[in-house]
Amino acid sequence: MTRHRKDRGLRTERVVALYLNQWWPFATVGRGAGKDILNVPFDCEVKARSSTDFMSWLRQATKRADGKELPFVVSRMNGQGESAEDYLAFMRFGDLVQLLIKAGYTDFQSDTVNLEPMYCRCGNTIMKGSPCHICEKLDNA
């Protein structure tokens, strides 16, 4: 690995840690054989490489997390600047689904089961109990 690539990788770790500081103020870069980002409740593997070995990177984070933390990978692709929010992040699909459930995305599914379509007086299809925005505009005109 060239010195430039190594420096880019180290800089990427710092950029990711600074971005995470917004929510985890003690997030910092780890050194050596361990977590790339310390003082956060998950295992974030940071990569800034020209090659892509996604499965190997994810296995590395998953093994290190050992079922105690959520493992995922943040990858700075070639051509990306230093805006960490634009970097790619990936994880196991099962972990993503668990996050979505904990975040409350299951409520939408139960809500849609209870929705009942009906026709408004203007002929527009609305959900029972919901206002008709077409009639609202006509009434306010």
JSON list of C-alpha atoms in Angstrom, two decimals, residues 49-115:
[
{"chain": "A", "resi": 49, "resn": "ARG", "atom": "CA", "xyz": [-9.67, 1.57, -0.60]},
{"chain": "A", "resi": 50, "resn": "SER", "atom": "CA", "xyz": [-9.67, 1.35, -4.36]},
{"chain": "A", "resi": 51, "resn": "SER", "atom": "CA", "xyz": [-10.48, -2.36, -4.18]},
{"chain": "A", "resi": 52, "resn": "THR", "atom": "CA", "xyz": [-13.76, -3.67, -2.82]},
{"chain": "A", "resi": 53, "resn": "ASP", "atom": "CA", "xyz": [-13.96, -6.76, -0.69]},
{"chain": "A", "resi": 54, "resn": "PHE", "atom": "CA", "xyz": [-17.27, -6.06, 1.00]},
{"chain": "A", "resi": 55, "resn": "MET", "atom": "CA", "xyz": [-17.82, -9.51, 2.48]},
{"chain": "A", "resi": 56, "resn": "SER", "atom": "CA", "xyz": [-14.35, -9.66, 4.00]},
{"chain": "A", "resi": 57, "resn": "TRP", "atom": "CA", "xyz": [-14.78, -6.22, 5.55]},
{"chain": "A", "resi": 58, "resn": "LEU", "atom": "CA", "xyz": [-18.19, -7.12, 6.96]},
{"chain": "A", "resi": 59, "resn": "ARG", "atom": "CA", "xyz": [-16.88, -10.42, 8.34]},
{"chain": "A", "resi": 60, "resn": "GLN", "atom": "CA", "xyz": [-14.08, -8.49, 10.05]},
{"chain": "A", "resi": 61, "resn": "ALA", "atom": "CA", "xyz": [-16.51, -6.14, 11.81]},
{"chain": "A", "resi": 62, "resn": "THR", "atom": "CA", "xyz": [-18.96, -8.96, 12.64]},
{"chain": "A", "resi": 63, "resn": "LYS", "atom": "CA", "xyz": [-16.26, -11.16, 14.16]},
{"chain": "A", "resi": 64, "resn": "ARG", "atom": "CA", "xyz": [-14.90, -8.30, 16.24]},
{"chain": "A", "resi": 65, "resn": "ALA", "atom": "CA", "xyz": [-18.40, -7.29, 17.44]},
{"chain": "A", "resi": 66, "resn": "ASP", "atom": "CA", "xyz": [-18.94, -10.90, 18.59]},
{"chain": "A", "resi": 67, "resn": "GLY", "atom": "CA", "xyz": [-22.71, -10.47, 18.87]},
{"chain": "A", "resi": 68, "resn": "LYS", "atom": "CA", "xyz": [-22.32, -7.72, 21.48]},
{"chain": "A", "resi": 69, "resn": "GLU", "atom": "CA", "xyz": [-22.52, -4.72, 19.13]},
{"chain": "A", "resi": 70, "resn": "LEU", "atom": "CA", "xyz": [-24.08, -3.87, 15.78]},
{"chain": "A", "resi": 71, "resn": "PRO", "atom": "CA", "xyz": [-21.41, -4.37, 13.10]},
{"chain": "A", "resi": 72, "resn": "PHE", "atom": "CA", "xyz": [-21.32, -2.34, 9.89]},
{"chain": "A", "resi": 73, "resn": "VAL", "atom": "CA", "xyz": [-18.83, -0.95, 7.39]},
{"chain": "A", "resi": 74, "resn": "VAL", "atom": "CA", "xyz": [-18.37, 2.65, 6.23]},
{"chain": "A", "resi": 75, "resn": "SER", "atom": "CA", "xyz": [-16.57, 2.89, 2.91]},
{"chain": "A", "resi": 76, "resn": "ARG", "atom": "CA", "xyz": [-15.13, 5.97, 1.25]},
{"chain": "A", "resi": 77, "resn": "MET", "atom": "CA", "xyz": [-15.06, 5.23, -2.46]},
{"chain": "A", "resi": 78, "resn": "ASN", "atom": "CA", "xyz": [-12.59, 6.73, -4.91]},
{"chain": "A", "resi": 79, "resn": "GLY", "atom": "CA", "xyz": [-13.59, 10.23, -5.94]},
{"chain": "A", "resi": 80, "resn": "GLN", "atom": "CA", "xyz": [-15.44, 11.01, -2.72]},
{"chain": "A", "resi": 81, "resn": "GLY", "atom": "CA", "xyz": [-14.31, 14.01, -0.75]},
{"chain": "A", "resi": 82, "resn": "GLU", "atom": "CA", "xyz": [-14.37, 14.44, 3.00]},
{"chain": "A", "resi": 83, "resn": "SER", "atom": "CA", "xyz": [-18.11, 14.53, 3.61]},
{"chain": "A", "resi": 84, "resn": "ALA", "atom": "CA", "xyz": [-18.72, 11.42, 5.72]},
{"chain": "A", "resi": 85, "resn": "GLU", "atom": "CA", "xyz": [-22.48, 11.63, 5.32]},
{"chain": "A", "resi": 86, "resn": "ASP", "atom": "CA", "xyz": [-22.01, 10.74, 1.64]},
{"chain": "A", "resi": 87, "resn": "TYR", "atom": "CA", "xyz": [-19.90, 7.63, 2.27]},
{"chain": "A", "resi": 88, "resn": "LEU", "atom": "CA", "xyz": [-21.43, 4.21, 1.75]},
{"chain": "A", "resi": 89, "resn": "ALA", "atom": "CA", "xyz": [-22.45, 2.15, 4.77]},
{"chain": "A", "resi": 90, "resn": "PHE", "atom": "CA", "xyz": [-23.50, -1.47, 4.69]},
{"chain": "A", "resi": 91, "resn": "MET", "atom": "CA", "xyz": [-24.45, -4.22, 7.09]},
{"chain": "A", "resi": 92, "resn": "ARG", "atom": "CA", "xyz": [-26.11, -7.61, 7.18]},
{"chain": "A", "resi": 93, "resn": "PHE", "atom": "CA", "xyz": [-29.72, -7.42, 6.00]},
{"chain": "A", "resi": 94, "resn": "GLY", "atom": "CA", "xyz": [-30.98, -9.12, 9.20]},
{"chain": "A", "resi": 95, "resn": "ASP", "atom": "CA", "xyz": [-29.34, -6.37, 11.27]},
{"chain": "A", "resi": 96, "resn": "LEU", "atom": "CA", "xyz": [-30.96, -3.70, 9.11]},
{"chain": "A", "resi": 97, "resn": "VAL", "atom": "CA", "xyz": [-34.40, -5.26, 9.54]},
{"chain": "A", "resi": 98, "resn": "GLN", "atom": "CA", "xyz": [-33.95, -5.31, 13.33]},
{"chain": "A", "resi": 99, "resn": "LEU", "atom": "CA", "xyz": [-33.00, -1.63, 13.26]},
{"chain": "A", "resi": 100, "resn": "LEU", "atom": "CA", "xyz": [-36.06, -0.78, 11.18]},
{"chain": "A", "resi": 101, "resn": "ILE", "atom": "CA", "xyz": [-38.30, -2.66, 13.61]},
{"chain": "A", "resi": 102, "resn": "LYS", "atom": "CA", "xyz": [-36.77, -0.86, 16.62]},
{"chain": "A", "resi": 103, "resn": "ALA", "atom": "CA", "xyz": [-37.14, 2.48, 14.81]},
{"chain": "A", "resi": 104, "resn": "GLY", "atom": "CA", "xyz": [-40.89, 1.90, 14.55]},
{"chain": "A", "resi": 105, "resn": "TYR", "atom": "CA", "xyz": [-41.24, 1.15, 10.87]},
{"chain": "A", "resi": 106, "resn": "THR", "atom": "CA", "xyz": [-43.58, -1.74, 11.68]},
{"chain": "A", "resi": 107, "resn": "ASP", "atom": "CA", "xyz": [-46.27, 0.74, 12.75]},
{"chain": "A", "resi": 108, "resn": "PHE", "atom": "CA", "xyz": [-46.85, 1.68, 9.11]},
{"chain": "A", "resi": 109, "resn": "GLN", "atom": "CA", "xyz": [-47.73, -1.91, 8.24]},
{"chain": "A", "resi": 110, "resn": "SER", "atom": "CA", "xyz": [-50.32, -2.21, 11.02]},
{"chain": "A", "resi": 111, "resn": "ASP", "atom": "CA", "xyz": [-51.74, 1.22, 10.13]},
{"chain": "A", "resi": 112, "resn": "THR", "atom": "CA", "xyz": [-52.27, 0.26, 6.49]},
{"chain": "A", "resi": 113, "resn": "VAL", "atom": "CA", "xyz": [-54.19, -2.86, 7.48]},
{"chain": "A", "resi": 114, "resn": "ASN", "atom": "CA", "xyz": [-56.73, -0.66, 9.28]},
{"chain": "A", "resi": 115, "resn": "LEU", "atom": "CA", "xyz": [-57.14, 1.85, 6.45]}
]
